[in-house]
Amino acid sequence: MMAPQTTPIHSDDHLPHSTGVVIIGGGIVGMTAALVLAERKIPVTVVEKGRIGAEQSSRNLGWVRKTNRAPEDVPLALAADPLWQTLEQRCGQSVGYRQAGIMFVATSEQEQQGYEQWLDQVDRDALTSRLLSSNEVAKLAPGSRVQWRAGLYTPSDGYAEPTLATSAIANKAQALGAVLLEHCAARGLSRSAGKISGVITEHGEIRCDGVLIAGGMWSRRLLGIEGVNLPTLPLICSACHTTDVAAPTEAAVGASNFSFRRHQRGGYIVTQRSKLNAPLTFDHLLLGRRYLSTLKAQHRLLRISVGRYGWDDARRGRRWHSDMLSPFEKLRVMSPLPNQAFNNNALKHLAQAWPCFEGARIKDAWAGVMDITPDSNPVISTLDDLPGVTVATGFSGHGFGTAPAAGQLAADLVMGTPPLVDPTPYRFSRFN
């Protein structure tokens, strides 16, 4: 089993003495922000401890959805749709985007009521979302052994290829002048006159006017060394890529215990929607109380464990000086082993529901670490305690779909220009 192979980018080999903005983290949100800044003629440098797009940005399921998002997160998802639709033309490379629709299916009255409640909370006309009857589900995805009670369907949703998208965005940003530095970890921030004035990397300091921290699960550690307590905890999602079959629909489908969507090169990306690994770390002792309501609602989804992940996390350390080896250099790419039992279980339930998947076999499997906030919404915000710093992190497993808009919103905040959408739901101060 191996991690998804991203399209490689050409890393620059010269560390600039100064720039306009330094972006810490080369995932899809950070790279989109870099593209926006480069398009606006703002000098920008991206520092990435490992490889561009090698962690959760290439390990997610690729869904581009508005369906079932928290209502306050829907405007950002709506803003992302037209950006996805024009992304290939904008970058000049394929990102594998297809607006093929997403459908969540229900077998119980409780699930159906949950979909109805969500529709009542959002502008269903703007979203194109609607509740399907059992017969309509059967027409959209024929051949199922299950008589689905209902379906929540959004035809304007879709999916893209995570292994292509971040690299395409990075290449375009670089072509417009952005400097991209792989294997260049940020060790800390420097200050002048009470304001952030630079980023100290393992290869030297870059002076700058502003910093965007978009480091995913690593952002908490970096902010911690600067005295900022960002509440995020890790969850590990496993996924697999199957051999090709003649499946029933081009739409992506999610049920209670599996999901699937077609892959651009054939086969399907499948995951167990009701199972996630939850490795305990020292942060759980520090932050656990903030997550009690989430744990109460979702404890059946989590396989909580004490083991190597938590031990390795502790060994990487939380305090270091800028002339010391940082935790980000000790582990360049976080690549947890997939939970094969979860993947096998998902494929088993999928084949039970749609017999056409009975011949499918797993050819690749992987896992990725998601950074989860207490309310499962990201932080896209300036920081009062660190003037000159903006954060775009904590996307809680659903940041890929909103990434083109989230990166643009982050760039707006860095520049102090009118924001793409109201950033209030994402302000850091909500955790205080």
Coordinates of C-alpha atoms in Angstrom, one line a residue:
M1 CA 0.0 0.0 0.0
M2 CA 1.3 3.4 -0.8
A3 CA 0.4 7.1 -0.4
P4 CA -1.2 8.9 -3.3
Q5 CA 1.4 10.1 -5.8
T6 CA 1.1 13.8 -6.5
T7 CA 2.3 15.5 -9.7
P8 CA 5.8 16.7 -8.7
I9 CA 6.6 20.4 -8.8
H10 CA 10.0 22.1 -9.4
S11 CA 11.2 23.5 -6.0
D12 CA 13.1 26.7 -6.2
D13 CA 16.6 26.5 -4.8
H14 CA 17.2 30.1 -3.7
L15 CA 16.0 31.4 -0.3
P16 CA 15.0 35.0 -0.9
H17 CA 16.3 37.6 1.6
S18 CA 12.9 39.3 1.7
T19 CA 9.4 39.0 0.2
G20 CA 5.9 40.5 0.6
V21 CA 4.2 37.5 2.2
V22 CA 5.6 34.2 3.5
I23 CA 3.1 31.3 3.4
I24 CA 4.0 28.4 5.8
G25 CA 2.5 25.2 4.4
G26 CA 2.2 23.9 0.8
G27 CA -1.2 22.3 0.9
I28 CA -4.0 23.3 -1.4
V29 CA -5.2 26.2 0.8
G30 CA -1.8 27.7 1.1
M31 CA -1.0 27.2 -2.6
T32 CA -4.3 28.8 -3.6
A33 CA -3.5 31.8 -1.4
A34 CA -0.1 32.0 -3.1
L35 CA -1.7 31.9 -6.5
V36 CA -4.1 34.7 -5.6
L37 CA -1.3 36.9 -4.2
A38 CA 0.9 36.2 -7.3
E39 CA -2.0 37.1 -9.6
R40 CA -2.3 40.4 -7.6
K41 CA 1.4 41.1 -8.2
I42 CA 2.3 40.6 -4.5
P43 CA 5.7 39.0 -3.9
V44 CA 5.1 35.6 -2.1
T45 CA 7.2 32.7 -0.9
V46 CA 5.9 29.4 0.2
V47 CA 7.9 27.3 2.6
E48 CA 7.0 23.6 2.9
K49 CA 8.8 21.3 5.3
G50 CA 8.3 18.3 3.0
R51 CA 6.7 18.2 -0.5
I52 CA 3.9 20.4 -1.9
G53 CA 0.5 18.8 -1.4
A54 CA 1.9 15.5 0.1
E55 CA -0.2 15.4 3.2
Q56 CA -4.0 15.8 3.6
S57 CA -4.3 17.8 0.4
S58 CA -3.6 14.7 -1.6
R59 CA -5.1 12.1 0.8
N60 CA -8.7 13.3 1.0
L61 CA -11.6 11.9 -1.0
G62 CA -11.7 14.7 -3.5
W63 CA -15.4 15.7 -2.8
V64 CA -16.4 19.3 -3.7
R65 CA -19.5 19.6 -1.8
K66 CA -22.0 22.0 -0.2
T67 CA -24.3 19.2 0.9
N68 CA -24.5 18.6 4.6
R69 CA -22.0 21.4 5.5
A70 CA -22.5 23.5 8.6
P71 CA -24.9 26.3 7.5
E72 CA -22.3 28.9 8.4
D73 CA -19.8 27.2 6.1
V74 CA -22.1 27.1 3.1
P75 CA -21.3 30.6 1.7
L76 CA -17.6 29.7 1.4
A77 CA -18.6 26.4 -0.4
L78 CA -20.9 28.4 -2.7
A79 CA -18.0 30.8 -3.5
A80 CA -15.7 27.8 -4.3
D81 CA -18.0 26.4 -7.1
P82 CA -17.2 29.0 -9.8
L83 CA -13.6 28.9 -8.8
W84 CA -13.4 25.1 -9.3
Q85 CA -15.3 25.4 -12.6
T86 CA -12.6 27.7 -14.0
L87 CA -9.5 26.3 -12.2
E88 CA -8.2 24.2 -15.1
Q89 CA -8.4 27.1 -17.5
R90 CA -6.8 29.4 -14.8
C91 CA -3.9 27.0 -14.2
G92 CA -3.5 25.5 -17.6
Q93 CA -3.5 22.0 -16.2
S94 CA -6.0 19.3 -15.3
V95 CA -7.4 19.1 -11.8
G96 CA -9.8 16.4 -12.6
Y97 CA -12.9 18.5 -11.7
R98 CA -16.3 17.1 -12.5
Q99 CA -19.6 18.7 -11.5
A100 CA -21.3 15.3 -11.4
G101 CA -23.4 15.8 -8.2
I102 CA -23.3 14.3 -4.7
M103 CA -26.0 12.3 -3.1
F104 CA -26.3 11.2 0.5
V105 CA -28.7 8.2 0.9
A106 CA -30.8 7.3 4.0
T107 CA -32.2 4.0 5.2
S108 CA -33.8 5.3 8.4
E109 CA -36.4 7.9 9.3
Q110 CA -33.7 9.6 11.6
E111 CA -31.3 10.0 8.7
Q112 CA -34.1 11.4 6.5
Q113 CA -35.1 13.9 9.2
G114 CA -31.5 15.0 9.5
Y115 CA -31.4 15.8 5.8
E116 CA -34.8 17.7 6.0
Q117 CA -33.5 19.7 8.9
W118 CA -30.4 20.7 7.0
L119 CA -32.5 21.8 4.0
D120 CA -34.6 23.9 6.3
Q121 CA -31.4 25.7 7.6
V122 CA -29.9 26.6 4.2
D123 CA -31.0 28.3 0.9
R124 CA -31.8 25.2 -1.0
D125 CA -32.5 27.1 -4.2
A126 CA -29.0 28.6 -4.2
L127 CA -27.5 25.2 -3.5
T128 CA -29.7 23.3 -6.0
S129 CA -30.1 20.8 -3.1
R130 CA -33.3 18.7 -2.8
L131 CA -34.7 15.6 -1.1
L132 CA -35.2 12.6 -3.4
S133 CA -37.8 10.0 -2.9
S134 CA -36.9 6.3 -2.8
N135 CA -37.9 6.0 -6.5
E136 CA -35.8 9.0 -7.5
V137 CA -32.7 7.5 -5.7
A138 CA -33.2 4.3 -7.6
K139 CA -33.3 6.2 -10.9
L140 CA -30.2 8.2 -10.2
A141 CA -28.2 5.2 -9.0
P142 CA -30.0 2.1 -10.3
G143 CA -29.2 -1.6 -9.4
S144 CA -29.1 -1.3 -5.6
R145 CA -30.3 -4.2 -3.4
V146 CA -31.3 -1.6 -0.8
Q147 CA -34.6 0.2 -1.0
W148 CA -33.2 3.6 0.1
R149 CA -35.7 5.6 2.1
A150 CA -34.6 9.0 0.7
G151 CA -31.6 10.8 -0.7
L152 CA -30.2 14.3 -0.2
Y153 CA -28.9 15.3 -3.7
T154 CA -27.1 18.4 -4.9
P155 CA -26.4 18.3 -8.6
S156 CA -24.1 21.3 -8.5
D157 CA -21.7 19.4 -6.2
G158 CA -18.9 17.3 -7.6
Y159 CA -15.3 16.1 -7.2
A160 CA -11.8 16.6 -8.3
E161 CA -8.5 14.8 -8.1
P162 CA -6.4 15.7 -5.0
T163 CA -3.2 14.3 -6.5
L164 CA -3.5 16.9 -9.4
A165 CA -5.2 20.0 -8.0
T166 CA -2.5 21.3 -5.6
S167 CA 0.3 20.7 -8.0
A168 CA -1.6 22.5 -10.8
I169 CA -2.2 25.5 -8.6
A170 CA 1.4 25.5 -7.4
N171 CA 2.8 25.4 -10.9
K172 CA 0.7 28.4 -12.0
A173 CA 1.6 30.4 -8.9
Q174 CA 5.3 29.7 -9.6
A175 CA 4.9 30.7 -13.2
L176 CA 3.5 34.1 -12.0
G177 CA 6.5 34.7 -9.8
A178 CA 5.8 32.9 -6.5
V179 CA 8.8 31.2 -4.9
L180 CA 8.1 27.6 -3.8
L181 CA 10.6 26.0 -1.4
E182 CA 10.2 22.3 -0.6
H183 CA 12.2 20.7 2.3
C184 CA 12.3 24.1 3.9
A185 CA 10.7 24.0 7.4
A186 CA 9.7 27.1 9.3
R187 CA 11.2 27.1 12.7
G188 CA 9.6 30.3 14.1
L189 CA 8.7 33.9 13.5
S190 CA 10.8 37.1 14.0
R191 CA 9.6 40.4 15.3
S192 CA 10.4 44.1 14.8
A193 CA 8.7 46.9 16.7
G194 CA 6.1 44.5 18.1
K195 CA 5.1 43.2 14.7
I196 CA 6.0 40.0 12.8
S197 CA 8.7 40.9 10.4
G198 CA 10.0 37.6 9.1
V199 CA 10.0 33.8 9.1
I200 CA 13.0 31.8 10.4
T201 CA 13.5 28.7 8.3
E202 CA 16.0 25.8 8.6
H203 CA 17.9 27.5 5.8
G204 CA 17.8 31.1 7.1
E205 CA 15.5 34.0 7.6
I206 CA 13.1 35.5 5.1
R207 CA 12.0 39.1 5.9
C208 CA 8.4 39.9 5.0
D209 CA 5.5 42.2 5.6
G210 CA 3.0 39.4 6.4
V211 CA 2.8 35.7 7.2
L212 CA 0.1 33.2 6.4
I213 CA 0.2 30.0 8.4
A214 CA -1.6 27.2 6.5
G215 CA 0.2 24.2 8.0
G216 CA -2.8 21.8 8.6
M217 CA -2.2 19.6 11.6
W218 CA 1.2 21.2 12.1
S219 CA -0.2 24.7 12.6
R220 CA -1.0 24.1 16.3
R221 CA 2.7 23.3 17.1
L222 CA 4.1 26.3 15.2
L223 CA 1.6 28.7 16.8
G224 CA 2.3 27.1 20.2
I225 CA 5.9 28.1 20.1
E226 CA 4.7 31.7 19.5
G227 CA 2.4 31.6 22.5
V228 CA -0.9 31.1 20.6
N229 CA -3.2 28.2 21.6
L230 CA -4.9 26.9 18.5
P231 CA -7.3 24.1 19.5
T232 CA -7.0 21.2 17.0
L233 CA -6.9 17.5 17.5
P234 CA -6.0 14.7 15.0
L235 CA -8.3 12.2 13.4
I236 CA -7.1 9.7 10.8
C237 CA -9.2 8.8 7.8
S238 CA -8.4 5.7 5.7
A239 CA -9.4 5.4 2.0
C240 CA -8.8 3.1 -0.9
H241 CA -8.8 3.1 -4.7
T242 CA -10.5 0.1 -6.3
T243 CA -10.2 -1.6 -9.6
D244 CA -12.7 -0.5 -12.2
V245 CA -16.3 -1.7 -12.3
A246 CA -19.4 -0.6 -14.2
A247 CA -20.9 1.4 -11.4
P248 CA -24.4 2.8 -11.3
T249 CA -23.9 6.5 -11.3
E250 CA -21.4 9.3 -12.1
A251 CA -22.5 11.1 -8.9
A252 CA -20.5 10.7 -5.7
V253 CA -22.6 8.8 -3.1
G254 CA -22.4 8.7 0.7
A255 CA -24.3 6.2 2.9
S256 CA -24.0 5.6 6.6
N257 CA -21.1 3.2 6.3
F258 CA -19.4 3.8 3.0
S259 CA -18.9 6.4 0.3
F260 CA -17.7 6.2 -3.3
R261 CA -16.8 8.4 -6.2
R262 CA -15.4 7.7 -9.6
H263 CA -11.6 8.2 -10.2
Q264 CA -10.4 10.0 -13.3
R265 CA -8.2 7.0 -14.3
G266 CA -10.9 4.4 -13.6
G267 CA -11.9 2.7 -10.4
Y268 CA -13.5 4.3 -7.4
I269 CA -12.3 6.1 -4.2
V270 CA -14.0 4.4 -1.3
T271 CA -14.0 5.1 2.4
Q272 CA -15.8 3.9 5.6
R273 CA -17.9 7.0 6.5
S274 CA -18.7 5.8 10.0
K275 CA -15.2 4.9 11.2
L276 CA -12.2 7.1 12.0
N277 CA -9.0 6.4 14.0
A278 CA -8.6 8.7 17.0
P279 CA -5.1 8.4 18.4
L280 CA -4.7 9.9 21.8
T281 CA -2.0 12.5 22.3
F282 CA -0.8 14.9 25.0
D283 CA -3.1 17.6 23.4
H284 CA -6.1 15.5 24.4
L285 CA -5.3 16.3 28.0
L286 CA -5.0 20.0 27.2
L287 CA -8.0 20.4 25.0
G288 CA -10.3 17.4 25.6
R289 CA -12.9 19.4 27.6
R290 CA -13.5 21.6 24.5
Y291 CA -14.5 18.5 22.5
L292 CA -16.9 16.9 25.0
S293 CA -20.1 17.8 23.0
T294 CA -18.5 16.5 19.8
L295 CA -17.4 13.3 21.5
K296 CA -20.9 12.8 22.9
A297 CA -22.5 13.1 19.4
Q298 CA -19.9 11.1 17.4
H299 CA -18.2 8.7 19.8
R300 CA -19.5 5.7 17.8
L301 CA -17.5 6.9 14.8
L302 CA -14.2 6.9 16.6
R303 CA -11.8 4.1 17.3
I304 CA -9.8 5.7 20.2
S305 CA -6.4 4.2 20.8
V306 CA -3.2 4.7 22.9
G307 CA -0.1 3.8 20.9
R308 CA 2.7 4.7 18.6
Y309 CA 1.1 7.8 17.1
G310 CA 0.8 9.5 20.5
W311 CA 4.3 8.4 21.6
D312 CA 5.9 9.7 18.4
D313 CA 4.0 12.9 18.7
A314 CA 5.4 13.5 22.2
R315 CA 8.9 12.7 21.1
R316 CA 8.9 15.4 18.4
G317 CA 8.8 18.0 21.2
R318 CA 6.9 21.3 21.7
R319 CA 9.8 23.7 22.6
W320 CA 12.8 24.5 20.5
H321 CA 15.0 27.5 19.5
S322 CA 15.3 28.8 16.0
D323 CA 18.9 27.4 15.8
M324 CA 17.6 23.9 16.7
L325 CA 16.2 21.0 14.7
S326 CA 12.4 21.6 14.8
P327 CA 9.6 18.9 14.9
F328 CA 8.9 19.8 11.3
E329 CA 12.3 18.5 10.2
K330 CA 12.0 15.3 12.2
L331 CA 9.0 14.2 10.2
R332 CA 8.8 15.8 6.7
V333 CA 5.6 14.0 5.6
M334 CA 3.0 12.6 7.9
S335 CA 1.9 9.3 6.3
P336 CA 0.0 7.0 8.7
L337 CA -0.8 3.5 7.8
P338 CA -4.3 2.9 6.5
N339 CA -6.8 0.9 8.5
Q340 CA -7.3 -2.0 6.2
A341 CA -10.2 -3.3 8.3
F342 CA -12.1 -0.1 7.7
N343 CA -11.4 -0.1 4.0
N344 CA -12.5 -3.8 3.6
N345 CA -15.6 -3.1 5.7
A346 CA -16.5 -0.2 3.5
L347 CA -16.1 -2.2 0.3
K348 CA -18.1 -5.0 1.8
H349 CA -21.1 -2.8 2.6
L350 CA -20.8 -1.1 -0.8
A351 CA -21.0 -4.4 -2.6
Q352 CA -23.9 -5.5 -0.5
A353 CA -25.8 -2.3 -1.5
W354 CA -24.7 -2.3 -5.2
P355 CA -23.8 -5.8 -6.5
C356 CA -21.8 -4.2 -9.4
F357 CA -19.1 -3.6 -6.9
E358 CA -18.8 -7.3 -5.9
G359 CA -15.9 -7.7 -8.4
A360 CA -14.0 -4.6 -7.2
R361 CA -10.7 -5.1 -5.5
I362 CA -8.5 -2.7 -3.5
K363 CA -5.4 -1.8 -5.5
D364 CA -4.2 1.1 -3.4
A365 CA -4.9 2.3 0.2
W366 CA -3.7 5.2 2.3
A367 CA -4.6 7.4 5.3
G368 CA -4.3 11.0 6.2
V369 CA -4.4 13.1 9.4
M370 CA -7.1 15.7 9.6
D371 CA -6.9 18.6 12.0
I372 CA -10.2 18.9 13.8
T373 CA -11.4 22.1 15.6
P374 CA -14.0 21.9 18.4
D375 CA -16.8 23.1 16.1
S376 CA -15.4 21.4 13.0
N377 CA -15.1 24.7 11.1
P378 CA -11.7 26.1 10.1
V379 CA -9.9 29.1 11.3
I380 CA -9.4 31.7 8.6
S381 CA -8.4 34.7 10.6
T382 CA -5.9 37.4 11.6
L383 CA -4.5 37.0 15.1
D384 CA -4.8 39.9 17.6
D385 CA -1.8 38.5 19.6
L386 CA 0.4 38.2 16.5
P387 CA 0.0 41.3 14.4
G388 CA 1.0 40.6 10.8
V389 CA 0.0 36.9 11.0
T390 CA -3.0 35.3 9.3
V391 CA -4.1 31.7 9.8
A392 CA -5.9 29.3 7.5
T393 CA -6.1 25.9 9.1
G394 CA -8.3 23.5 11.0
F395 CA -10.4 22.5 8.1
S396 CA -11.5 19.3 9.9
G397 CA -11.6 17.0 6.9
H398 CA -13.7 19.1 4.5
G399 CA -11.3 21.8 3.3
F400 CA -10.5 20.4 -0.1
G401 CA -13.8 21.4 -1.6
T402 CA -13.7 24.9 -0.3
A403 CA -10.0 25.4 -0.8
P404 CA -10.1 27.7 -3.9
A405 CA -12.3 30.1 -1.9
A406 CA -10.6 29.6 1.4
G407 CA -7.2 30.4 -0.1
Q408 CA -8.6 33.5 -1.7
L409 CA -10.3 34.6 1.6
A410 CA -7.0 34.1 3.4
A411 CA -5.2 36.2 0.8
D412 CA -7.9 38.9 1.2
L413 CA -7.2 39.0 5.0
V414 CA -3.5 39.1 4.5
M415 CA -3.8 42.1 2.2
G416 CA -6.6 43.8 4.2
T417 CA -8.8 43.9 1.1
P418 CA -12.6 43.3 1.1
P419 CA -13.1 39.6 1.8
L420 CA -14.6 37.1 -0.7
V421 CA -17.2 36.1 2.0
D422 CA -17.9 37.2 5.5
P423 CA -15.0 35.7 7.6
T424 CA -16.9 36.0 10.9
P425 CA -17.6 32.2 11.2
Y426 CA -13.9 31.5 10.9
R427 CA -12.5 34.1 13.3
F428 CA -9.9 32.7 15.8
S429 CA -11.5 34.7 18.7
R430 CA -14.5 32.4 18.7
F431 CA -12.4 29.9 20.7
N432 CA -11.8 32.4 23.5

